[in-house]
PDB file of N, CA and C in Angstrom:
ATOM      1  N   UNK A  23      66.369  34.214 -67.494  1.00 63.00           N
ATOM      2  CA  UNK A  23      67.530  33.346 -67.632  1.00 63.00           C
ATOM      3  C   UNK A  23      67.172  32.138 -68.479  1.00 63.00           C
ATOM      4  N   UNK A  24      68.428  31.635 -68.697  1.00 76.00           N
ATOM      5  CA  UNK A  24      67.928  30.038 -69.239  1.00 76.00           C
ATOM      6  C   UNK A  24      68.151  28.627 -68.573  1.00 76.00           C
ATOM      7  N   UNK A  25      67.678  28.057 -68.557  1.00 88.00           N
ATOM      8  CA  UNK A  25      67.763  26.678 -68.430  1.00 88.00           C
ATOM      9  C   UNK A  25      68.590  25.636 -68.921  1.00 88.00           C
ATOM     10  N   UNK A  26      69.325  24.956 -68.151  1.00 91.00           N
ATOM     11  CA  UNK A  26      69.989  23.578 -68.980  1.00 91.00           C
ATOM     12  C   UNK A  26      70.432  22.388 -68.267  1.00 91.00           C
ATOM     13  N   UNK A  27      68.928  22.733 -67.750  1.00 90.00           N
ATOM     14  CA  UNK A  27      68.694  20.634 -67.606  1.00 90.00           C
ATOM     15  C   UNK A  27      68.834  19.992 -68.458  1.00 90.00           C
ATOM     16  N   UNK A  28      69.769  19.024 -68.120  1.00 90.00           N
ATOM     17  CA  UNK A  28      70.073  17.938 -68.629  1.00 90.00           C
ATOM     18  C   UNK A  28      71.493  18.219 -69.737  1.00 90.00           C
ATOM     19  N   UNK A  29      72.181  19.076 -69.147  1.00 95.00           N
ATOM     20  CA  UNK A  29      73.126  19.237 -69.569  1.00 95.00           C
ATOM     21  C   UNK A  29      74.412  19.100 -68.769  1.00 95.00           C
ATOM     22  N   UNK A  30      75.565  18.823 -69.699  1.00 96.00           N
ATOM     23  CA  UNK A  30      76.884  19.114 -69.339  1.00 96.00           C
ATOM     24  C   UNK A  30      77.330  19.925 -69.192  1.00 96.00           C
ATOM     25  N   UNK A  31      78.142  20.723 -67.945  1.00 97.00           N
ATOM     26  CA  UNK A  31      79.188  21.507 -68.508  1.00 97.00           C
ATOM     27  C   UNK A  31      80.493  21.516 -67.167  1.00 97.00           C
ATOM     28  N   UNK A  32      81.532  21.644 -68.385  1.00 98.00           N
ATOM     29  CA  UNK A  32      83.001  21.381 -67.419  1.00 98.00           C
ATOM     30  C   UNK A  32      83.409  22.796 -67.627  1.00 98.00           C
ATOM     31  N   UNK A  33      83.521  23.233 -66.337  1.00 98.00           N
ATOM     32  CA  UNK A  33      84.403  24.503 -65.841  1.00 98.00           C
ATOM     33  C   UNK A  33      85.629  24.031 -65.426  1.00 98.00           C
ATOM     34  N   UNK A  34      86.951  25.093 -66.420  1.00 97.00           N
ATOM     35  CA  UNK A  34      88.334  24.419 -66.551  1.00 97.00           C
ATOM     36  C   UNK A  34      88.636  25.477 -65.773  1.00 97.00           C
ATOM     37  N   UNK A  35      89.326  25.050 -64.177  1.00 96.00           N
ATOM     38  CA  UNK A  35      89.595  26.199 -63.693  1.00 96.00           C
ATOM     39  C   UNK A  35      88.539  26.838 -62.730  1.00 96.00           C
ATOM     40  N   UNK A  36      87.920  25.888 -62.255  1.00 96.00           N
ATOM     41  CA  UNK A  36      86.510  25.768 -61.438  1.00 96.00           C
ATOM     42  C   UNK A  36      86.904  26.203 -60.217  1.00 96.00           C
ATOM     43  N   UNK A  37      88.169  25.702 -60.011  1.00 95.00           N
ATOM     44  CA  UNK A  37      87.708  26.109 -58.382  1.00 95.00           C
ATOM     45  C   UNK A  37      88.541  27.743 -57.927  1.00 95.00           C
ATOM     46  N   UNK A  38      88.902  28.227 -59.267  1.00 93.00           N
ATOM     47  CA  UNK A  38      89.371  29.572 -59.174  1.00 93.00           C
ATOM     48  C   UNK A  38      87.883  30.254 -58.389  1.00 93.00           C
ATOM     49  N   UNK A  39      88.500  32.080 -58.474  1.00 92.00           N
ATOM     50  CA  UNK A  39      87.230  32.754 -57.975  1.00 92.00           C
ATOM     51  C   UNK A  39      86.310  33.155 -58.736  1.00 92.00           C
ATOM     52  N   UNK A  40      86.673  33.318 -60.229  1.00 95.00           N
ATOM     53  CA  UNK A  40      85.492  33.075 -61.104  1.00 95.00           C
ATOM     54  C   UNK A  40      85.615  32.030 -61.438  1.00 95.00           C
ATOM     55  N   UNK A  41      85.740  30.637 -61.290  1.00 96.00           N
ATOM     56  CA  UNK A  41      85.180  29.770 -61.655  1.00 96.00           C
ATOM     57  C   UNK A  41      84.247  29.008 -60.700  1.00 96.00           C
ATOM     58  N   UNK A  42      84.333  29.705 -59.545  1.00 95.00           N
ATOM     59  CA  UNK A  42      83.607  29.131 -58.356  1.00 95.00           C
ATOM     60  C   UNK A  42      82.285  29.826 -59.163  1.00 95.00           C
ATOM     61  N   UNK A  43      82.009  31.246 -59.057  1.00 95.00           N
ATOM     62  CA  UNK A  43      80.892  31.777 -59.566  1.00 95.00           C
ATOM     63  C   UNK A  43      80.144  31.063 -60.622  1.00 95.00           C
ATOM     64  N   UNK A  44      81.184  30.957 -61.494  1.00 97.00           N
ATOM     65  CA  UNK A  44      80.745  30.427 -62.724  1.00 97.00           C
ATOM     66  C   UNK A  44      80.327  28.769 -62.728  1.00 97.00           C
ATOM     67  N   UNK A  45      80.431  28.292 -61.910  1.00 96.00           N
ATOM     68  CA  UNK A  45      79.914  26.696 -61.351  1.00 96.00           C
ATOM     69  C   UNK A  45      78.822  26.435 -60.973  1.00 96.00           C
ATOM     70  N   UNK A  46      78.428  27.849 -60.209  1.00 93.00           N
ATOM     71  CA  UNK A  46      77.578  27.497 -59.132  1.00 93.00           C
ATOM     72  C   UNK A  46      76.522  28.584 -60.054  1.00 93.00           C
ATOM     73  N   UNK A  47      76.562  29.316 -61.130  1.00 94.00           N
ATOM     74  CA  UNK A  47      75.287  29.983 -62.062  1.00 94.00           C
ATOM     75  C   UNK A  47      74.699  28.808 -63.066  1.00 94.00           C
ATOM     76  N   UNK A  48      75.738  27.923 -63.411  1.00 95.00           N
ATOM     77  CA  UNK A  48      75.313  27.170 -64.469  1.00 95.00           C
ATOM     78  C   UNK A  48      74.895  26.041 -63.208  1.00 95.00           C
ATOM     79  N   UNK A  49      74.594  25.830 -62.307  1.00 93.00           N
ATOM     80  CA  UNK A  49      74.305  24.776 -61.722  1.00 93.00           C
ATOM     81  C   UNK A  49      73.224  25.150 -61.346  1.00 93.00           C
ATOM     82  N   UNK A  50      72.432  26.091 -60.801  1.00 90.00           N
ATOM     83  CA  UNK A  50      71.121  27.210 -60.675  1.00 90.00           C
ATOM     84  C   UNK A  50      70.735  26.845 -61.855  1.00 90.00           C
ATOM     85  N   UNK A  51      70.783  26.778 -63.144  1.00 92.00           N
ATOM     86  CA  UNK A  51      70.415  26.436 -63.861  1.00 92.00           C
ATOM     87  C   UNK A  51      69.784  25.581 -64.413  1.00 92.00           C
ATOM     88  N   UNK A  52      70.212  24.683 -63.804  1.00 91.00           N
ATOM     89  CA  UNK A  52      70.231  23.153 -64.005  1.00 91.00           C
ATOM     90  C   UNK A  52      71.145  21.980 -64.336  1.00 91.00           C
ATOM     91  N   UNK A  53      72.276  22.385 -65.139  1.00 93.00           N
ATOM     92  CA  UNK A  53      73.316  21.512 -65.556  1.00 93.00           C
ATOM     93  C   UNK A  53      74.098  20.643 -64.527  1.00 93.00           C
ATOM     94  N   UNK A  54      74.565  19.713 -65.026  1.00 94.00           N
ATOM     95  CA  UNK A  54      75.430  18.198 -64.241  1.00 94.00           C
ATOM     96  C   UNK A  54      76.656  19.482 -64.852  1.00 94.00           C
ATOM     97  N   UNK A  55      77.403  19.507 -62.983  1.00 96.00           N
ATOM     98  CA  UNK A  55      78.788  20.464 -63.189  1.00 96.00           C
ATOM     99  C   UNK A  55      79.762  19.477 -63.196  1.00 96.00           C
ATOM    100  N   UNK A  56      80.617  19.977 -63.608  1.00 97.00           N
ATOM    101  CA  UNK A  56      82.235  18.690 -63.377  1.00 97.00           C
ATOM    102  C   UNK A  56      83.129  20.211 -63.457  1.00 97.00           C
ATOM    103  N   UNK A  57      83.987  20.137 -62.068  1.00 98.00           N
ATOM    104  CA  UNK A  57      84.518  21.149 -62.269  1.00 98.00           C
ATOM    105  C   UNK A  57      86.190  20.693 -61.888  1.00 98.00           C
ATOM    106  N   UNK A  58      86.864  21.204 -63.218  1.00 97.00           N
ATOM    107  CA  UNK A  58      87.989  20.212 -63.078  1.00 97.00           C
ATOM    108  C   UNK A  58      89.155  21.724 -62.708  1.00 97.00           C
ATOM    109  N   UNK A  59      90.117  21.131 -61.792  1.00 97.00           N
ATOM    110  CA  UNK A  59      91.211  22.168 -61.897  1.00 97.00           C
ATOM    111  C   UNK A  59      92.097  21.564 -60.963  1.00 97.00           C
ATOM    112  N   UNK A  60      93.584  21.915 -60.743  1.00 95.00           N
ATOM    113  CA  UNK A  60      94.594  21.306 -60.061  1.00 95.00           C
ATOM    114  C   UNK A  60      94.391  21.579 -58.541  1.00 95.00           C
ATOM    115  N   UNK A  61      93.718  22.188 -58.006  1.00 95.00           N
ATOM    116  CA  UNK A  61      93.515  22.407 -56.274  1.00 95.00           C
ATOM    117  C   UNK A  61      92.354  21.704 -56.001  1.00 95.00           C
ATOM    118  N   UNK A  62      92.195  19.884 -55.747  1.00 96.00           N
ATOM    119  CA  UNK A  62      91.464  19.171 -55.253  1.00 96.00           C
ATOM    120  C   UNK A  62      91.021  19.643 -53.970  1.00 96.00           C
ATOM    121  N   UNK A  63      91.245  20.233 -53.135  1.00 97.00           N
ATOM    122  CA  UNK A  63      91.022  20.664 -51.349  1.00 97.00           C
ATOM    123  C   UNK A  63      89.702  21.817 -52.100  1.00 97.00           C
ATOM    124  N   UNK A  64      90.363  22.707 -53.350  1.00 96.00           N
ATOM    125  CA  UNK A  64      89.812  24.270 -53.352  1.00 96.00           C
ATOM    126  C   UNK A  64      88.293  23.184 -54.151  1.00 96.00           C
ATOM    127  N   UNK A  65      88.785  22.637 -54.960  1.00 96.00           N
ATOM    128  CA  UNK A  65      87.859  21.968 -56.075  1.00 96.00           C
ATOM    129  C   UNK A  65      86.465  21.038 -55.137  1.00 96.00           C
ATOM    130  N   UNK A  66      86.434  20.371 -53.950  1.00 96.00           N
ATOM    131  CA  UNK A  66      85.960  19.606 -52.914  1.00 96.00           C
ATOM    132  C   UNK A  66      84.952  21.125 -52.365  1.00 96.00           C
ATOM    133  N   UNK A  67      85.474  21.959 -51.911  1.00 96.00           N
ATOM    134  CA  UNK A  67      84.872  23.095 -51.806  1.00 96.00           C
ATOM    135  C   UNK A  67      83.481  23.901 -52.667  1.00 96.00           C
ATOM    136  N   UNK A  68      84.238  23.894 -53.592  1.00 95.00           N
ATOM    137  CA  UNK A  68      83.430  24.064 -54.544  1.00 95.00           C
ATOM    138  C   UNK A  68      81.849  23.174 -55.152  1.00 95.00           C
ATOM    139  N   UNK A  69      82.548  22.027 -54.772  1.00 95.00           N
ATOM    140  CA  UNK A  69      81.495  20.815 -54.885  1.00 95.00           C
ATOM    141  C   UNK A  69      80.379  21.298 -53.955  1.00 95.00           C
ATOM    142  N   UNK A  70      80.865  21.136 -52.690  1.00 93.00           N
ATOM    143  CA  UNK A  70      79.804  21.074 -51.631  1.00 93.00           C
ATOM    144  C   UNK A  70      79.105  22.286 -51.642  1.00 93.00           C
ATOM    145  N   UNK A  71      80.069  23.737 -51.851  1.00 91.00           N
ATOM    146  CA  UNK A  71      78.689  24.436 -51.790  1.00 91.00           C
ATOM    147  C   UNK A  71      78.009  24.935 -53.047  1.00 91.00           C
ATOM    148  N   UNK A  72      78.256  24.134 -54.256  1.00 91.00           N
ATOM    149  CA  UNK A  72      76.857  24.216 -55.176  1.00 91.00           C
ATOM    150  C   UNK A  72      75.780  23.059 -54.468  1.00 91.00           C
ATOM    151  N   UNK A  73      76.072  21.912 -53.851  1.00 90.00           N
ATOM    152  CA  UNK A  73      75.430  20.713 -53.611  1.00 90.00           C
ATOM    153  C   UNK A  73      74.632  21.472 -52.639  1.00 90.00           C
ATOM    154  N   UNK A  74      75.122  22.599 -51.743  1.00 88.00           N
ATOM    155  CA  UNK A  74      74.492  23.075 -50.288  1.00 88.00           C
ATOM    156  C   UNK A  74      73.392  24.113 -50.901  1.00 88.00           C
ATOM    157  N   UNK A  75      73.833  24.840 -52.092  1.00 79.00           N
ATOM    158  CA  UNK A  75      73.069  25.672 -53.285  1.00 79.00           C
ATOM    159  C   UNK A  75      71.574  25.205 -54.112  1.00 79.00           C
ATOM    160  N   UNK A  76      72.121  23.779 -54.366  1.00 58.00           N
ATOM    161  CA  UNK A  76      71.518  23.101 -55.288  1.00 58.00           C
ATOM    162  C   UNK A  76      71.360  21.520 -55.393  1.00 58.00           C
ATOM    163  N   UNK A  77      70.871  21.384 -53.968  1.00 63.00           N
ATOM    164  CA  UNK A  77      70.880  19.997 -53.865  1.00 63.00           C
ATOM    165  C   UNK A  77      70.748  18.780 -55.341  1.00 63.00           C
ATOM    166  N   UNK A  78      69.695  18.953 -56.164  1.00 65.00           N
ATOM    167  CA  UNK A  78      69.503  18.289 -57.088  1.00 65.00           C
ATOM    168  C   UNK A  78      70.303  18.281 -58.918  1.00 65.00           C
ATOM    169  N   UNK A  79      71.144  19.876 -58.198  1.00 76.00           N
ATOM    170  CA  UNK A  79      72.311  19.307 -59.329  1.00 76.00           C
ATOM    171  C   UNK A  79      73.388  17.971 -59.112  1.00 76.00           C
ATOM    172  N   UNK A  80      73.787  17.889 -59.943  1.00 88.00           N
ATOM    173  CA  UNK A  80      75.114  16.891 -60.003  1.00 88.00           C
ATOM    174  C   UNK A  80      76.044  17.196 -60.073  1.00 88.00           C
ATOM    175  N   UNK A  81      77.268  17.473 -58.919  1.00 93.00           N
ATOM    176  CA  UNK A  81      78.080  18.378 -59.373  1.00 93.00           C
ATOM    177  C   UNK A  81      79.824  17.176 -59.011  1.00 93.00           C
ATOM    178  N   UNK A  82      80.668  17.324 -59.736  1.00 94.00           N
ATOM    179  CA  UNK A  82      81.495  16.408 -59.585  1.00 94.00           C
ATOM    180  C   UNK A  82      83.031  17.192 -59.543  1.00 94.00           C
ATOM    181  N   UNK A  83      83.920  16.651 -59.024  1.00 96.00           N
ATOM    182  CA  UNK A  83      85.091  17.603 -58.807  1.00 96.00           C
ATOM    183  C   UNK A  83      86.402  16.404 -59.575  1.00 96.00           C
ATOM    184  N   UNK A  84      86.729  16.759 -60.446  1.00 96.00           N
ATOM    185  CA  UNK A  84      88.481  16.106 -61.070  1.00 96.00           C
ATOM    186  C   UNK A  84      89.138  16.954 -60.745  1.00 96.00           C
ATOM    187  N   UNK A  85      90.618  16.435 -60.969  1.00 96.00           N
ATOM    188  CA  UNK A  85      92.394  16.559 -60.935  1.00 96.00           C
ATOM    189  C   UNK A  85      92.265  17.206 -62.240  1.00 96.00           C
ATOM    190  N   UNK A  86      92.881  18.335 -62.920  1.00 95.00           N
ATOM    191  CA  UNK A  86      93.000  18.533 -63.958  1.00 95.00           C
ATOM    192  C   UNK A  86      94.307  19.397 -64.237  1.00 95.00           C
ATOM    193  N   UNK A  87      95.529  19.141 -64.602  1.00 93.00           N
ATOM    194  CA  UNK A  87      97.221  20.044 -65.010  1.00 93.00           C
ATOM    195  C   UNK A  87      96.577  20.075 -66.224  1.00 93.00           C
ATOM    196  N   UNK A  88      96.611  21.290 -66.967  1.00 91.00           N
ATOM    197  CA  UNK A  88      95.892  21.856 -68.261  1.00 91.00           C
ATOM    198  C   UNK A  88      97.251  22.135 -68.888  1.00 91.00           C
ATOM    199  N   UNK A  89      98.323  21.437 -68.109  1.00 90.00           N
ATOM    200  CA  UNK A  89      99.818  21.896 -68.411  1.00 90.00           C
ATOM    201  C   UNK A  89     100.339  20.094 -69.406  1.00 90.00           C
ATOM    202  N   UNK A  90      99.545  19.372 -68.632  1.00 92.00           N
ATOM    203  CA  UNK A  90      99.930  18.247 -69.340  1.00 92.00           C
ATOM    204  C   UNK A  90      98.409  17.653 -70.297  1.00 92.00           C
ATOM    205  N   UNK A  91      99.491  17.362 -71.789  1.00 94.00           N
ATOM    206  CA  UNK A  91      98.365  16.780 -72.802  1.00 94.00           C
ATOM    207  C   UNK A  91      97.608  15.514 -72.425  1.00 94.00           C
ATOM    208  N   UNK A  92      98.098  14.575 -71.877  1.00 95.00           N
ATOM    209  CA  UNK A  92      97.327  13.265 -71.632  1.00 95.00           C
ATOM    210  C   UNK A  92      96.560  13.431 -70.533  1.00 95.00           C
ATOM    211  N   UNK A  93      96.567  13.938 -69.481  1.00 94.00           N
ATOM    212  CA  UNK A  93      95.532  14.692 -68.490  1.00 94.00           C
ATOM    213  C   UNK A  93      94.356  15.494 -69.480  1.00 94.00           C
ATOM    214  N   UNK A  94      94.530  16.471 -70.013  1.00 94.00           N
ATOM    215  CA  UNK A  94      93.474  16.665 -70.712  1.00 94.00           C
ATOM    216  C   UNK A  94      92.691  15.880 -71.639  1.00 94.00           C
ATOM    217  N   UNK A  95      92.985  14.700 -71.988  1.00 95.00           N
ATOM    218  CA  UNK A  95      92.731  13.523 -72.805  1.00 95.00           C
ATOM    219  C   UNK A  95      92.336  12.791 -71.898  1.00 95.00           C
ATOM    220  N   UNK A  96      92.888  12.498 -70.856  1.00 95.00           N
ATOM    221  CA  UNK A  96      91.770  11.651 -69.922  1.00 95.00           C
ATOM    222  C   UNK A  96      90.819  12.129 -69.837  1.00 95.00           C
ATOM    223  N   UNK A  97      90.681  13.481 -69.755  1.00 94.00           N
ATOM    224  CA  UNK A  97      89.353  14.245 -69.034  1.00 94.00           C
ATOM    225  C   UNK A  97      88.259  14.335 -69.882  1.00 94.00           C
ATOM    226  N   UNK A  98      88.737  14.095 -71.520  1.00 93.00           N
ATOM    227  CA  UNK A  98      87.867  14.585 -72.386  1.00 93.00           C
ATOM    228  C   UNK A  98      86.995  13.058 -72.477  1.00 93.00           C
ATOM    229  N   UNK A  99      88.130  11.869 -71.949  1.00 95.00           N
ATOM    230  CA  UNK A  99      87.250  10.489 -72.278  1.00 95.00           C
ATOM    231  C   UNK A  99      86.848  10.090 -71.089  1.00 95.00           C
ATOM    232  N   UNK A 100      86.950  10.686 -69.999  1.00 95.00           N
ATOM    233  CA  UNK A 100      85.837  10.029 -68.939  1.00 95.00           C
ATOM    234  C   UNK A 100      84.610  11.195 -68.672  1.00 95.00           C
ATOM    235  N   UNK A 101      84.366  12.476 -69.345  1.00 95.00           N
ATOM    236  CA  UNK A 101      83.228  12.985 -69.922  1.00 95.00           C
ATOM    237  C   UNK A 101      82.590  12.384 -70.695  1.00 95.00           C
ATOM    238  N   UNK A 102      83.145  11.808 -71.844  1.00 95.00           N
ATOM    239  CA  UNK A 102      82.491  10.961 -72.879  1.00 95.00           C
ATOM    240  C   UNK A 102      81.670   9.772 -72.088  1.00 95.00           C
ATOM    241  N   UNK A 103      82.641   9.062 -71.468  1.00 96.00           N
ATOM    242  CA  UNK A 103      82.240   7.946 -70.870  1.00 96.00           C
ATOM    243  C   UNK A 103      81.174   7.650 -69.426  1.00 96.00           C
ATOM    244  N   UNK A 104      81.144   8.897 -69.036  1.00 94.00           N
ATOM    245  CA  UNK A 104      80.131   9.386 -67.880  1.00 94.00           C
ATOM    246  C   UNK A 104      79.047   9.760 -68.263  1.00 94.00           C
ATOM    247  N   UNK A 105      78.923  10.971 -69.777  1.00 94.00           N
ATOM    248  CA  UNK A 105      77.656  11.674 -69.424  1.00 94.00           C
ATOM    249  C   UNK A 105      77.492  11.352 -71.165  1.00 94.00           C
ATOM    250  N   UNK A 106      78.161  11.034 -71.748  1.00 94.00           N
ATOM    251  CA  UNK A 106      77.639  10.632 -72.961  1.00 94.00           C
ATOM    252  C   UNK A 106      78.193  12.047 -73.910  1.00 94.00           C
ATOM    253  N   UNK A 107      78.237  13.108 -73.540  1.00 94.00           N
ATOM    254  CA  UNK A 107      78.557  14.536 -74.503  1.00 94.00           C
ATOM    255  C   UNK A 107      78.839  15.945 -73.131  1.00 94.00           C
ATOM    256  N   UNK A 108      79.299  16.223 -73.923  1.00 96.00           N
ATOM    257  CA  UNK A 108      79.335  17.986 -73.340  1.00 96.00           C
ATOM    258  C   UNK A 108      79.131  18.948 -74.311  1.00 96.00           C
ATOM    259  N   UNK A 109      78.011  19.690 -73.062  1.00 96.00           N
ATOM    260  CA  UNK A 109      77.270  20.883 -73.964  1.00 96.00           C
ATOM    261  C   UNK A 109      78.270  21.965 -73.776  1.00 96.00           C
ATOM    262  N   UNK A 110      78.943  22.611 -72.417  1.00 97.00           N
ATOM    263  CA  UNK A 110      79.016  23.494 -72.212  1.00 97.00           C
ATOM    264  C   UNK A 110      80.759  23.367 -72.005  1.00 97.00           C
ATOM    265  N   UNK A 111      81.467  24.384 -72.043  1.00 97.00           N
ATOM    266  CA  UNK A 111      82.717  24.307 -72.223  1.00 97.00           C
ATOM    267  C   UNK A 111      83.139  25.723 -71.670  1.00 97.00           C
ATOM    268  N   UNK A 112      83.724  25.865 -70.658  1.00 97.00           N
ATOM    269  CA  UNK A 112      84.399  26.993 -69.377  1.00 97.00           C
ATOM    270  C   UNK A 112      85.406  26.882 -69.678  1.00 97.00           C
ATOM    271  N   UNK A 113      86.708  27.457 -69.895  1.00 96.00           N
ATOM    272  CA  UNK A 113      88.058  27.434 -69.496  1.00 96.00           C
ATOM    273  C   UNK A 113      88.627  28.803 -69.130  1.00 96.00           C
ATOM    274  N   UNK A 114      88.687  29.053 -67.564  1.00 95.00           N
ATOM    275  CA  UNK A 114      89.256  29.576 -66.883  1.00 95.00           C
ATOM    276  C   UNK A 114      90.549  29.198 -66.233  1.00 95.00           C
ATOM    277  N   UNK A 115      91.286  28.532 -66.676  1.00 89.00           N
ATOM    278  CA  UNK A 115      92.619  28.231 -65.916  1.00 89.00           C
ATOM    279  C   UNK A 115      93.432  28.946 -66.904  1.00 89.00           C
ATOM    280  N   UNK A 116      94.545  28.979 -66.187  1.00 78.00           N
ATOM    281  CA  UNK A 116      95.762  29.382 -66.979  1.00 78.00           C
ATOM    282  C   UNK A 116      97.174  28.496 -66.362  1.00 78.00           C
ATOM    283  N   UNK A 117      98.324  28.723 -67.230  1.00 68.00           N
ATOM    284  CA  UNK A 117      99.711  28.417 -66.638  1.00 68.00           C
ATOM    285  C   UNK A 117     100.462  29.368 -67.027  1.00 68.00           C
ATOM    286  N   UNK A 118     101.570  29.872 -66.315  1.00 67.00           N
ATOM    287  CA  UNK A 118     102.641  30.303 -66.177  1.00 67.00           C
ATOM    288  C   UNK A 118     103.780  30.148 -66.358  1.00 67.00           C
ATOM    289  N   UNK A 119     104.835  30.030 -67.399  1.00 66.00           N
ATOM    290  CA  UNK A 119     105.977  29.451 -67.512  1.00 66.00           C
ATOM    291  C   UNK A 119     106.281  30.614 -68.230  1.00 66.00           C
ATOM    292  N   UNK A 120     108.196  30.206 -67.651  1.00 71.00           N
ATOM    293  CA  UNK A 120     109.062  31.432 -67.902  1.00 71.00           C
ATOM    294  C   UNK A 120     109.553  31.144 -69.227  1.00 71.00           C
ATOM    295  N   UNK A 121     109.426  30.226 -69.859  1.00 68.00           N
ATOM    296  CA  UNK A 121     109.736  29.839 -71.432  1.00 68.00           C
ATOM    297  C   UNK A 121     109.592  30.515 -72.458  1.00 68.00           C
ATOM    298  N   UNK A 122     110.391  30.819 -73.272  1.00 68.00           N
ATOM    299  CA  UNK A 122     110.129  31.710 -74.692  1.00 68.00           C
ATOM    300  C   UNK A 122     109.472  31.291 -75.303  1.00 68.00           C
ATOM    301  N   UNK A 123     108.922  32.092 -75.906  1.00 59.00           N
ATOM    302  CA  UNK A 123     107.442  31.105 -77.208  1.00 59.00           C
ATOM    303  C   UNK A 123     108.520  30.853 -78.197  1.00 59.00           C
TER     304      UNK A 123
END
C-alpha cells in the first residue's frame, strides 16, 4: 500500500457506505480526513470510528449540501484555511432532483 502522512483528503459524501470505507482506508494510511456530507449524526459516526481505528489520525466531520454553491465555497476556504492545501479529493455524494436538464 501507500502512505500519506501528512496529507489531506476530503471525502464528499463520507458518511455514505462507501464513503465510510473510503474514510477510514485513507486514514490507515495516514492522512488528516475531513469528511464532509449532509447527515451530521451519520458524519459524527464516522468520525469516531476511524478515531477508534486510528487514534493518531485527524479526522474531522463538516455540514456539506453539494446542492448549494456557497456551501461548497465555504468548504473549499476553511480547507485552505485549516490545513494549508488538499491532496486528495473523494466525491461520493450525489443529488436528486426531478428537474429537466
Amino acid at each position: 500500500m501507500f502512505k500519506l502522512t501528512g496529507k489531506v483528503a476530503l471525502v464528499v459524501g463520507g458518511a455514505g457506505y462507501l464513503g465510510t470505507g473510503v474514510s477510514r482506508k485513507l486514514a490507515e494510511q495516514g492522512a488528516s480526513i475531513v469528511v464532509a456530507d449532509v447527515d451530521l449524526q451519520r458524519t459524527e459516526e464516522v468520525i469516531a470510528g476511524i478515531q477508534a481505528l486510528n487514534p493518531p489520525s485527524e479526522a474531522k466531520g463538516i455540514f456539506l449540501d453539494i446542492t448549494s454553491q456557497g456551501c461548497v465555497e465555504e468548504i473549499i476556504k476553511r480547507i485552505a484555511e485549516e490545513y494549508g492545501q488538499l491532496h486528495v479529493l473523494v466525491n461520493l455524494a450525489y443529488a436528486v432532483s426531478k428537474a429537466s436538464v
